[in-house]
Tab-separated table of C-alpha atoms and ligand atoms in Angstrom:
chain	number	residue	atom	x	y	z
A	7	MET	CA	-82.369	44.630	15.279
A	8	PHE	CA	-85.918	43.633	14.238
A	9	SER	CA	-88.403	46.478	14.632
A	10	LEU	CA	-90.406	44.655	17.287
A	11	GLY	CA	-93.214	47.194	16.967
A	12	ALA	CA	-94.041	45.738	13.539
A	13	ILE	CA	-94.822	42.327	15.056
A	14	LYS	CA	-97.007	43.914	17.733
A	15	ILE	CA	-99.410	45.353	15.135
A	16	PRO	CA	-102.058	42.646	14.516
A	17	THR	CA	-102.416	43.009	10.738
A	18	VAL	CA	-104.564	39.880	10.556
A	19	ALA	CA	-106.295	38.921	7.330
A	20	PHE	CA	-109.267	36.566	7.894
A	21	LEU	CA	-111.051	36.806	4.558
A	22	ARG	CA	-110.711	39.030	1.491
A	23	LYS	CA	-113.175	41.524	2.918
A	24	GLN	CA	-112.322	40.844	6.541
A	25	LEU	CA	-109.034	42.567	7.240
A	26	ASN	CA	-107.932	44.414	10.350
A	27	THR	CA	-107.825	47.739	8.535
A	28	THR	CA	-107.001	49.707	11.705
A	29	ALA	CA	-103.859	47.615	12.074
A	30	LEU	CA	-102.986	48.000	8.383
A	31	ILE	CA	-103.177	51.788	8.705
A	32	GLU	CA	-101.070	51.635	11.876
A	33	PHE	CA	-98.477	49.515	10.058
A	34	GLY	CA	-98.233	52.199	7.346
A	35	LYS	CA	-97.673	54.901	9.961
A	36	TYR	CA	-95.159	52.703	11.754
A	37	ILE	CA	-92.904	52.212	8.728
A	38	GLN	CA	-92.989	55.965	8.021
A	39	LYS	CA	-91.774	56.577	11.561
A	40	VAL	CA	-88.990	53.989	11.707
A	41	PHE	CA	-87.639	54.424	8.165
A	42	PRO	CA	-87.467	58.219	7.775
A	43	ALA	CA	-84.769	58.181	5.079
A	44	VAL	CA	-86.815	55.821	2.868
A	45	PHE	CA	-89.791	58.178	3.070
A	46	SER	CA	-87.900	61.421	2.575
A	47	THR	CA	-85.205	60.659	-0.004
A	48	GLU	CA	-85.680	62.643	-3.183
A	49	PHE	CA	-85.062	59.718	-5.559
A	50	ILE	CA	-87.597	57.454	-3.814
A	51	GLN	CA	-91.291	57.791	-4.531
A	52	HIS	CA	-93.785	56.100	-2.231
A	53	GLU	CA	-97.420	55.421	-3.053
A	54	VAL	CA	-100.279	53.772	-1.218
A	55	VAL	CA	-102.019	51.294	-3.496
A	56	GLY	CA	-105.363	49.591	-2.855
A	57	GLU	CA	-105.768	51.684	0.323
A	58	TYR	CA	-103.151	49.910	2.469
A	59	SER	CA	-100.373	48.401	0.309
A	60	TYR	CA	-97.152	50.292	-0.382
A	61	LEU	CA	-95.209	50.715	-3.601
A	62	PHE	CA	-91.759	52.304	-3.492
A	63	THR	CA	-90.000	53.354	-6.674
A	64	VAL	CA	-86.275	53.732	-6.099
A	65	ARG	CA	-84.864	55.643	-9.086
A	66	GLY	CA	-81.348	54.477	-9.862
A	67	SER	CA	-78.699	56.704	-11.436
A	68	ASP	CA	-78.465	54.637	-14.646
A	69	PRO	CA	-81.788	54.536	-16.533
A	70	GLN	CA	-80.266	52.070	-19.044
A	71	LEU	CA	-80.392	49.270	-16.486
A	72	MET	CA	-83.654	47.346	-16.390
A	73	PRO	CA	-85.278	47.587	-12.942
A	74	TYR	CA	-86.009	44.714	-10.595
A	75	MET	CA	-88.492	44.274	-7.772
A	76	LEU	CA	-88.551	43.097	-4.147
A	77	LEU	CA	-91.901	41.928	-2.832
A	78	ALA	CA	-93.184	41.223	0.682
A	79	HIS	CA	-96.410	41.493	2.627
A	80	MET	CA	-97.511	43.059	5.906
A	81	ASP	CA	-100.655	40.991	6.559
A	82	VAL	CA	-100.549	37.812	8.623
A	83	VAL	CA	-102.776	34.789	9.142
A	84	PRO	CA	-104.797	34.652	12.382
A	85	ALA	CA	-103.166	33.198	15.501
A	86	SER	CA	-104.893	31.502	18.418
A	87	GLU	CA	-103.999	32.696	21.902
A	88	GLU	CA	-103.494	29.103	23.080
A	89	GLY	CA	-100.651	26.880	21.925
A	90	TRP	CA	-98.035	29.642	21.881
A	91	LYS	CA	-95.150	29.972	24.299
A	92	PHE	CA	-95.767	33.763	24.242
A	93	PRO	CA	-98.803	35.686	22.947
A	94	PRO	CA	-98.560	35.889	19.137
A	95	PHE	CA	-98.521	39.699	18.993
A	96	SER	CA	-96.229	40.288	21.966
A	97	ALA	CA	-92.933	40.094	20.027
A	98	GLU	CA	-91.410	38.507	23.118
A	99	GLU	CA	-87.678	37.746	23.011
A	100	ASP	CA	-86.516	34.465	24.475
A	101	GLU	CA	-83.129	32.757	24.196
A	102	GLY	CA	-82.185	34.701	21.100
A	103	TYR	CA	-85.539	34.284	19.302
A	104	ILE	CA	-88.307	36.797	18.634
A	105	TYR	CA	-91.698	35.109	18.844
A	106	GLY	CA	-94.734	36.351	16.965
A	107	ARG	CA	-97.072	35.936	14.040
A	108	GLY	CA	-95.361	37.330	10.970
A	109	THR	CA	-91.761	36.856	12.140
A	110	LEU	CA	-91.198	34.390	9.265
A	111	ASP	CA	-94.262	35.136	7.102
A	112	ASN	CA	-93.597	37.860	6.145
A	113	LYS	CA	-92.870	40.933	8.246
A	114	ASN	CA	-89.256	39.785	8.342
A	115	SER	CA	-89.061	40.572	4.607
A	116	ALA	CA	-91.252	43.690	4.672
A	117	ILE	CA	-89.242	45.255	7.503
A	118	GLY	CA	-85.958	43.682	6.370
A	119	ILE	CA	-86.129	45.258	2.897
A	120	LEU	CA	-86.928	48.728	4.260
A	121	GLN	CA	-84.279	48.344	6.967
A	122	ALA	CA	-81.591	47.437	4.417
A	123	LEU	CA	-82.554	50.395	2.231
A	124	GLU	CA	-82.601	52.748	5.234
A	125	PHE	CA	-79.049	51.629	6.161
A	126	LEU	CA	-77.854	52.196	2.592
A	127	LEU	CA	-79.445	55.645	2.393
A	128	ARG	CA	-77.827	56.682	5.663
A	129	ARG	CA	-74.507	55.829	4.017
A	130	ASN	CA	-75.454	58.173	1.147
A	131	TYR	CA	-75.834	55.268	-1.229
A	132	ARG	CA	-77.726	55.717	-4.452
A	133	PRO	CA	-78.282	52.601	-6.570
A	134	ARG	CA	-77.365	52.517	-10.252
A	135	ARG	CA	-80.179	50.128	-11.107
A	136	SER	CA	-83.722	51.269	-10.326
A	137	PHE	CA	-85.904	48.973	-8.292
A	138	TYR	CA	-89.384	48.690	-6.896
A	139	ILE	CA	-90.453	47.529	-3.463
A	140	GLY	CA	-93.985	46.214	-3.040
A	141	ILE	CA	-95.450	45.597	0.420
A	142	GLY	CA	-98.847	43.965	-0.003
A	143	HIS	CA	-101.637	44.062	2.577
A	144	ASP	CA	-103.783	41.030	1.634
A	145	GLU	CA	-101.405	38.303	0.417
A	146	GLU	CA	-102.841	35.776	2.854
A	147	VAL	CA	-106.319	36.155	1.377
A	148	SER	CA	-105.495	36.341	-2.372
A	149	GLY	CA	-103.496	39.521	-2.940
A	150	LEU	CA	-106.193	40.749	-5.310
A	151	ASP	CA	-106.608	44.155	-3.650
A	152	GLY	CA	-102.927	44.714	-2.815
A	153	GLY	CA	-100.237	42.839	-4.742
A	154	LYS	CA	-102.345	42.515	-7.866
A	155	GLN	CA	-103.194	46.235	-7.886
A	156	ILE	CA	-99.485	47.074	-7.600
A	157	ALA	CA	-98.783	44.777	-10.569
A	158	MET	CA	-101.557	46.385	-12.626
A	159	LEU	CA	-100.332	49.881	-11.804
A	160	LEU	CA	-96.793	49.030	-12.914
A	161	GLN	CA	-98.103	47.334	-16.032
A	162	ALA	CA	-100.164	50.420	-16.915
A	163	ARG	CA	-96.931	52.431	-16.608
A	164	GLY	CA	-95.245	50.108	-19.091
A	165	VAL	CA	-92.780	48.736	-16.536
A	166	LYS	CA	-90.827	45.573	-17.354
A	167	LEU	CA	-88.708	43.917	-14.681
A	168	SER	CA	-85.407	42.100	-15.074
A	169	PHE	CA	-86.374	39.873	-12.127
A	170	LEU	CA	-88.596	39.779	-9.061
A	171	LEU	CA	-87.865	38.325	-5.625
A	172	ASP	CA	-90.626	37.311	-3.211
A	173	GLU	CA	-91.065	34.976	-0.219
A	174	GLY	CA	-91.783	31.253	-0.659
A	175	SER	CA	-88.665	29.199	0.040
A	176	GLY	CA	-85.493	29.489	2.081
A	177	ILE	CA	-82.249	27.988	3.288
A	178	LEU	CA	-83.175	24.508	4.443
A	179	ASP	CA	-81.094	23.015	7.222
A	180	GLY	CA	-82.012	19.439	8.071
A	181	VAL	CA	-85.408	19.722	6.343
A	182	ILE	CA	-84.605	17.355	3.481
A	183	GLU	CA	-83.880	13.893	4.816
A	184	GLY	CA	-80.399	12.731	3.854
A	185	ILE	CA	-78.947	16.235	3.407
A	186	LYS	CA	-76.894	17.379	6.368
A	187	SER	CA	-75.624	20.820	5.333
A	188	PRO	CA	-77.806	23.875	4.728
A	189	VAL	CA	-78.969	24.288	1.120
A	190	ALA	CA	-80.555	27.350	-0.457
A	191	LEU	CA	-83.636	26.568	-2.528
A	192	ILE	CA	-84.785	29.368	-4.798
A	193	ALA	CA	-88.265	28.503	-6.046
A	194	VAL	CA	-88.624	28.917	-9.816
A	195	THR	CA	-92.344	28.196	-9.768
A	196	GLU	CA	-95.214	27.780	-7.339
A	197	LYS	CA	-97.895	25.149	-7.258
A	198	GLY	CA	-101.350	25.869	-8.623
A	199	SER	CA	-104.406	25.835	-6.401
A	200	LEU	CA	-107.952	24.532	-6.585
A	201	THR	CA	-110.512	24.968	-3.831
A	202	LEU	CA	-113.768	23.076	-4.098
A	203	ASN	CA	-116.927	23.383	-2.121
A	204	LEU	CA	-118.782	20.074	-1.723
A	205	THR	CA	-122.444	20.138	-0.742
A	206	VAL	CA	-124.912	17.354	0.015
A	207	ARG	CA	-128.614	18.004	0.561
A	208	SER	CA	-131.006	15.477	2.047
A	209	ASP	CA	-134.406	15.558	3.724
A	210	PRO	CA	-134.307	16.905	7.269
A	211	GLY	CA	-136.126	15.024	9.998
A	212	HIS	CA	-136.253	13.610	13.519
A	213	SER	CA	-133.122	11.794	14.695
A	214	SER	CA	-135.309	9.042	16.190
A	215	ALA	CA	-136.181	7.744	12.716
A	216	PRO	CA	-133.101	8.395	10.589
A	217	PRO	CA	-132.853	7.405	6.929
A	218	LYS	CA	-130.151	4.889	5.940
A	219	GLU	CA	-127.953	7.719	4.640
A	220	THR	CA	-127.787	11.350	5.737
A	221	SER	CA	-126.185	14.436	4.191
A	222	ILE	CA	-123.411	14.137	6.789
A	223	GLY	CA	-122.711	10.473	6.050
A	224	ILE	CA	-122.700	10.959	2.278
A	225	LEU	CA	-120.377	13.949	2.482
A	226	ALA	CA	-118.080	12.316	5.024
A	227	ALA	CA	-117.716	9.282	2.747
A	228	ALA	CA	-116.931	11.530	-0.225
A	229	VAL	CA	-114.199	13.506	1.542
A	230	SER	CA	-112.813	10.350	3.044
A	231	ARG	CA	-112.477	8.858	-0.467
A	232	LEU	CA	-110.525	11.957	-1.510
A	233	GLU	CA	-108.189	11.612	1.465
A	234	LYS	CA	-107.692	7.870	1.014
A	235	ASN	CA	-106.969	8.209	-2.706
A	236	PRO	CA	-104.154	10.724	-3.051
A	237	MET	CA	-103.499	12.313	-6.440
A	238	PRO	CA	-101.049	10.443	-8.690
A	239	ARG	CA	-97.324	10.589	-8.034
A	240	LEU	CA	-95.733	13.087	-10.437
A	241	PHE	CA	-92.293	13.246	-8.883
A	242	GLY	CA	-89.739	13.829	-11.634
A	243	TYR	CA	-92.151	15.440	-14.102
A	244	GLY	CA	-91.716	18.998	-12.805
A	245	PRO	CA	-88.820	21.248	-11.721
A	246	GLU	CA	-88.379	19.139	-8.559
A	247	LEU	CA	-86.357	16.883	-10.857
A	248	MET	CA	-83.879	19.736	-11.412
A	249	MET	CA	-83.883	20.435	-7.683
A	250	PHE	CA	-82.870	16.911	-6.684
A	251	GLU	CA	-80.334	16.642	-9.499
A	252	HIS	CA	-78.696	19.855	-8.255
A	253	LEU	CA	-78.705	18.527	-4.710
A	254	ALA	CA	-77.502	15.010	-5.607
A	255	SER	CA	-73.940	15.546	-4.398
A	256	GLU	CA	-75.258	16.587	-0.971
A	257	PHE	CA	-76.476	13.045	-0.296
A	258	ALA	CA	-74.174	10.350	1.017
A	259	PHE	CA	-73.451	7.176	-1.005
A	260	PRO	CA	-75.538	5.427	-2.358
A	261	LEU	CA	-78.280	8.092	-2.293
A	262	ASN	CA	-76.097	10.468	-4.332
A	263	ILE	CA	-76.103	7.921	-7.175
A	264	VAL	CA	-79.838	7.433	-6.833
A	265	MET	CA	-80.487	11.189	-7.008
A	266	LYS	CA	-78.232	11.584	-10.042
A	267	ASN	CA	-80.291	8.948	-11.845
A	268	LEU	CA	-83.834	9.959	-11.103
A	269	TRP	CA	-84.878	8.926	-14.637
A	270	LEU	CA	-84.522	5.415	-13.216
A	271	PHE	CA	-85.131	5.818	-9.510
A	272	SER	CA	-87.888	8.455	-9.246
A	273	PRO	CA	-90.629	5.880	-8.426
A	274	LEU	CA	-88.519	4.621	-5.509
A	275	VAL	CA	-87.493	8.099	-4.320
A	276	SER	CA	-91.035	9.433	-4.439
A	277	ARG	CA	-92.259	6.573	-2.229
A	278	ILE	CA	-89.645	7.523	0.364
A	279	ILE	CA	-90.063	11.300	0.360
A	280	GLU	CA	-93.870	11.241	0.297
A	281	ARG	CA	-93.891	9.883	3.867
A	282	LYS	CA	-93.384	13.401	5.265
A	283	PRO	CA	-95.894	16.181	4.521
A	284	THR	CA	-93.293	18.523	2.987
A	285	GLY	CA	-91.857	15.694	0.891
A	286	ASN	CA	-95.338	14.648	-0.189
A	287	SER	CA	-95.977	18.190	-1.399
A	288	MET	CA	-93.067	17.771	-3.842
A	289	VAL	CA	-94.386	14.474	-5.164
A	290	ARG	CA	-97.984	15.231	-6.076
A	291	THR	CA	-100.965	17.538	-6.041
A	292	THR	CA	-101.911	17.583	-2.364
A	293	THR	CA	-105.443	17.193	-1.022
A	294	ALA	CA	-106.370	19.059	2.165
A	295	LEU	CA	-109.788	18.858	3.811
A	296	THR	CA	-110.065	22.258	5.425
A	297	ILE	CA	-113.717	23.004	6.293
A	298	PHE	CA	-116.595	20.707	7.280
A	299	LYS	CA	-119.968	22.113	8.319
A	300	ALA	CA	-123.242	20.384	9.150
A	301	GLY	CA	-125.926	20.137	11.798
A	302	ILE	CA	-127.432	22.469	14.347
A	303	LYS	CA	-128.863	20.183	17.034
A	304	PHE	CA	-128.198	16.613	18.244
A	305	ASN	CA	-131.712	15.362	17.456
A	306	VAL	CA	-132.243	17.054	14.079
A	307	ILE	CA	-131.127	15.356	10.847
A	308	PRO	CA	-129.601	18.286	8.947
A	309	HIS	CA	-130.706	19.179	5.443
A	310	LEU	CA	-127.294	20.430	4.403
A	311	ALA	CA	-123.690	19.357	4.826
A	312	SER	CA	-120.834	21.189	3.160
A	313	ALA	CA	-117.063	20.912	3.038
A	314	ALA	CA	-114.108	22.727	1.483
A	315	VAL	CA	-111.197	20.864	-0.041
A	316	ASN	CA	-107.999	22.641	-1.086
A	317	PHE	CA	-105.654	21.087	-3.645
A	318	ARG	CA	-102.153	22.436	-4.326
A	319	ILE	CA	-101.421	21.466	-7.891
A	320	HIS	CA	-98.117	19.861	-8.891
A	321	PRO	CA	-96.303	21.781	-11.670
A	322	ALA	CA	-96.906	18.895	-14.081
A	323	GLN	CA	-100.693	19.019	-13.672
A	324	LYS	CA	-103.510	21.463	-14.508
A	325	VAL	CA	-106.746	22.446	-12.752
A	326	ALA	CA	-108.944	20.617	-15.304
A	327	GLU	CA	-107.125	17.326	-14.779
A	328	VAL	CA	-107.416	17.552	-10.988
A	329	LEU	CA	-111.126	18.303	-11.254
A	330	GLU	CA	-111.699	15.232	-13.427
A	331	ILE	CA	-109.879	13.002	-10.934
A	332	VAL	CA	-111.935	14.457	-8.072
A	333	LYS	CA	-115.221	13.737	-9.859
A	334	ASP	CA	-114.123	10.166	-10.630
A	335	THR	CA	-113.003	9.606	-7.040
A	336	ILE	CA	-116.158	10.974	-5.423
A	337	ASP	CA	-118.305	9.170	-8.001
A	338	ASP	CA	-121.553	10.222	-6.339
A	339	ASP	CA	-124.039	12.561	-8.051
A	340	ARG	CA	-125.543	13.530	-4.721
A	341	VAL	CA	-122.356	15.484	-3.961
A	342	GLU	CA	-122.566	18.880	-5.637
A	343	ILE	CA	-119.125	20.211	-6.553
A	344	THR	CA	-118.485	23.911	-7.072
A	345	VAL	CA	-115.185	25.635	-7.746
A	346	THR	CA	-114.387	28.410	-5.260
A	347	GLU	CA	-110.998	29.390	-6.736
A	348	ALA	CA	-108.640	27.844	-9.234
A	349	PHE	CA	-105.389	28.612	-11.002
A	350	ASP	CA	-102.770	26.511	-12.739
A	351	PRO	CA	-99.174	26.163	-11.503
A	352	LEU	CA	-97.093	29.223	-12.324
A	353	PRO	CA	-94.644	29.344	-15.272
A	354	ILE	CA	-91.107	28.131	-14.628
A	355	SER	CA	-88.603	30.973	-14.345
A	356	PRO	CA	-85.224	30.772	-16.084
A	357	TRP	CA	-82.408	28.997	-14.281
A	358	ASP	CA	-79.298	29.275	-16.415
A	359	ASP	CA	-76.096	31.262	-16.846
A	360	GLN	CA	-78.008	34.086	-18.531
A	361	ALA	CA	-80.507	34.506	-15.702
A	362	LEU	CA	-79.408	37.782	-14.103
A	363	GLY	CA	-81.509	37.381	-10.963
A	364	VAL	CA	-80.203	33.880	-10.279
A	365	GLN	CA	-76.596	34.987	-10.698
A	366	ILE	CA	-77.106	37.929	-8.338
A	367	PHE	CA	-78.867	35.763	-5.716
A	368	ARG	CA	-76.142	33.167	-6.033
A	369	ARG	CA	-73.395	35.684	-5.480
A	370	THR	CA	-75.238	37.299	-2.561
A	371	ILE	CA	-75.941	33.957	-0.877
A	372	MET	CA	-72.263	33.037	-1.173
A	373	ASP	CA	-71.258	36.419	0.297
A	374	VAL	CA	-73.631	36.301	3.253
A	375	PHE	CA	-74.160	32.576	3.904
A	376	PRO	CA	-70.766	30.987	3.192
A	377	HIS	CA	-71.802	27.794	5.028
A	378	VAL	CA	-74.548	27.087	2.454
A	379	SER	CA	-73.271	24.160	0.434
A	380	SER	CA	-75.652	24.197	-2.557
A	381	ILE	CA	-77.924	26.637	-4.311
A	382	ALA	CA	-80.670	24.892	-6.249
A	383	PRO	CA	-83.953	25.669	-8.039
A	384	GLY	CA	-87.006	24.698	-6.015
A	385	VAL	CA	-90.794	24.684	-6.041
A	386	CYS	CA	-92.876	26.892	-3.746
A	387	ILE	CA	-95.490	24.660	-2.173
A	388	GLY	CA	-97.796	27.573	-1.277
A	389	ASN	CA	-98.743	30.712	-3.159
A	390	THR	CA	-97.343	34.203	-3.098
A	391	ASP	CA	-98.209	37.688	-4.368
A	392	SER	CA	-95.582	37.200	-7.080
A	393	ARG	CA	-98.108	35.192	-9.119
A	394	HIS	CA	-99.808	38.501	-10.008
A	395	PHE	CA	-96.637	39.790	-11.709
A	396	THR	CA	-96.316	37.359	-14.622
A	397	ASN	CA	-97.043	40.150	-17.157
A	398	LEU	CA	-94.067	42.147	-15.917
A	399	THR	CA	-91.353	39.489	-16.055
A	400	ASP	CA	-90.776	35.801	-16.671
A	401	ALA	CA	-88.032	35.805	-14.021
A	402	ILE	CA	-89.956	35.390	-10.762
A	403	TYR	CA	-88.106	33.851	-7.811
A	404	ARG	CA	-89.312	32.951	-4.358
A	405	PHE	CA	-86.651	32.908	-1.677
A	406	ASN	CA	-86.587	34.196	1.857
A	407	PRO	CA	-82.947	34.474	3.017
A	408	VAL	CA	-83.627	32.739	6.320
A	409	VAL	CA	-82.333	29.424	7.646
A	410	LEU	CA	-85.252	27.063	8.308
A	411	LYS	CA	-84.689	24.004	10.476
A	412	ALA	CA	-86.943	20.942	10.427
A	413	ASP	CA	-89.378	22.256	13.037
A	414	ASP	CA	-89.535	25.782	11.597
A	415	VAL	CA	-91.644	24.881	8.556
A	416	SER	CA	-94.639	23.971	10.746
A	417	ARG	CA	-94.318	27.272	12.665
A	418	ILE	CA	-95.304	29.116	9.461
A	419	HIS	CA	-99.104	29.577	9.871
A	420	GLY	CA	-98.731	27.429	13.033
A	421	TRP	CA	-97.863	27.940	16.693
A	422	ASN	CA	-94.705	29.645	17.969
A	423	GLU	CA	-93.654	31.295	14.718
A	424	ARG	CA	-90.284	32.824	15.503
A	425	ILE	CA	-87.041	34.126	14.021
A	426	SER	CA	-83.695	34.340	15.737
A	427	VAL	CA	-82.189	37.796	16.121
A	428	LYS	CA	-79.124	36.478	14.316
A	429	ASP	CA	-81.177	35.153	11.386
A	430	TYR	CA	-83.040	38.431	11.026
A	431	GLU	CA	-79.739	40.325	10.980
A	432	LYS	CA	-78.503	37.943	8.264
A	433	GLN	CA	-81.660	38.614	6.270
A	434	VAL	CA	-81.026	42.372	6.397
A	435	GLU	CA	-77.383	41.790	5.484
A	436	PHE	CA	-78.505	39.696	2.492
A	437	LEU	CA	-80.864	42.446	1.280
A	438	PHE	CA	-78.236	45.148	1.931
A	439	GLN	CA	-75.799	43.169	-0.202
A	440	LEU	CA	-78.371	42.174	-2.837
A	441	ILE	CA	-79.309	45.781	-3.586
A	442	GLN	CA	-75.636	46.625	-4.118
A	443	ASN	CA	-74.910	43.464	-6.103
A	444	SER	CA	-77.832	44.296	-8.413
A	445	ASP	CA	-75.957	47.364	-9.629
A	446	ILE	CA	-73.801	45.261	-11.932
A	447	ASP	CA	-74.699	45.796	-15.543
A	448	LYS	CA	-73.551	42.429	-16.768
A	449	LEU	CA	-73.346	38.965	-15.337
A	450	PRO	CA	-70.476	38.143	-13.007
A	451	LYS	CA	-67.930	35.578	-14.204
A	452	PRO	CA	-68.769	31.995	-13.173
A	453	HIS	CA	-67.453	31.454	-9.651
A	454	LEU	CA	-64.994	28.650	-9.025
A	455	SER	CA	-66.474	26.902	-6.055
A	456	THR	CA	-68.267	23.790	-4.999
A	457	HIS	CA	-71.579	25.651	-5.047
A	458	GLU	CA	-74.066	24.067	-7.394
A	459	LEU	CA	-75.787	25.934	-10.169
B	28	LIG	C1	-88.279	17.317	-0.113
B	28	LIG	C2	-88.697	18.333	0.791
B	28	LIG	C3	-88.718	19.704	0.221
B	28	LIG	C4	-89.375	20.562	1.172
B	28	LIG	C5	-89.549	21.933	0.706
B	28	LIG	C6	-90.295	22.659	1.747
B	28	LIG	C7	-89.856	24.062	1.765
B	28	LIG	C8	-90.575	24.799	2.812
B	28	LIG	C9	-89.994	26.125	2.937
B	28	LIG	C10	-90.685	27.181	3.178
B	28	LIG	C11	-92.135	27.181	3.324
B	28	LIG	C12	-92.664	28.198	2.440
B	28	LIG	C13	-94.088	28.466	2.654
B	28	LIG	C14	-94.678	28.915	1.383
B	28	LIG	C15	-95.126	30.351	1.430
B	28	LIG	C16	-96.571	30.388	1.331
B	28	LIG	C17	-97.120	31.771	1.550
B	28	LIG	C18	-98.562	31.616	1.899
B	28	LIG	O1	-98.878	31.236	2.980
B	28	LIG	N1	-99.445	31.903	0.959
B	28	LIG	C19	-100.854	31.646	1.089
B	28	LIG	C20	-101.558	32.491	0.088
B	28	LIG	C21	-103.001	32.401	0.219
B	28	LIG	S1	-103.792	33.130	-1.174
B	28	LIG	C22	-105.396	32.599	-1.032
B	28	LIG	C23	-101.136	30.178	0.783
B	28	LIG	O2	-102.113	29.655	1.335
B	28	LIG	O3	-100.408	29.549	0.017
B	29	ZN	ZN1	-96.441	34.940	3.176
B	30	ZN	ZN1	-98.595	32.821	4.700
């Protein structure tokens, strides 16, 4: 059963230096209380990193086996009191669901991993393969003080990982139009990100004698041009091509033929899937207008107007290219453009018969979710703490073992985030099984089944 107390602790991250540190400390105390075996077992070392994050080192019995890592985070995005069926930090149970901020992103993983390990320890289990567990405290605001510090600490210790598993994708059930059965998407990369601040300055004055153009009007026109001119379609130039090829047999005729021949049909397919926001995020670098600020009084022409625009960069594009397109689209020197944060899409992790992590995930998914009809490589449309671990391994995977239905995706960072009790139990079962399946020292034989790889 989900430790409901974890959801009740409001570990909200507003900005990098605006965290609810009281709640973060309480979360640390909470996990020590509910997972006593994890904190007292002789072969498990726990450390607090960056003041609030946790790093667990689980020493396996066979030092020859290269360790792996499980990553999660305890912080959550803010939640408004309105719009929710139940208050976001009440952990209310209703018709088999637990409601609350963090139930999908990402206390389900943080608590699920520790819960699975606690169960194993109570059965006197000791793993053969060593592994690390990282529970970050600031993923939602960059991960620089939590996840990144954990990565740097491990790097300083000379650690290399055979693979790493973080949040960022899931088992999609009815999310992809045309696919009826649940499919597991394990993200082999995540999109890059670019956040720009746009500023326009103009002379302030009395609203009774306004100039032809004001800072607000100029800025509004600029952001509107960005919204009306989406970034180019790149569908088929990144790993989403692999994803749809793997999923081709899930579509009914004639779509299955179309998906098998994306070299020919990708322009057509991209026009269809871009109609929905999640589909659009697979097709291109997305443009999101997220902040707009100007004005202080109805009869004062403001001097300053500013806006923030956040782009999530398609794996086939780079920051520099996006920036050039933005400048060309705005095409107005009065709009000052400054870069707030920027990073390119993450490297693509291996997806082949030699990829140990993939084979272990595949086997575990088939054990725990037998109704999943395909397992395919995907793209994480957001960002995760795993991006700070690229110096430790090239095998980084983003997959939350939870079934997401069409309306669940918008609950993440939205209203009424929830997880069913059954789905949480499956998540713990997956992690319980994954830790044991990771003890193999060589790859399992290819499985004869209809599952895709
Ligand atoms: C053809 C349709 C394919 C649809 C695929 C959609 C799959 C959606 C499944 C899960 C959603 C995952 C959400 C991504 C996780 C993002 C975690 C997050 O919120 N990170 C923050 C980090 C902020 S760092 C400044 C972010 O804003 O990305
Ligand atoms: Zn998250
Ligand atoms: Zn998030």
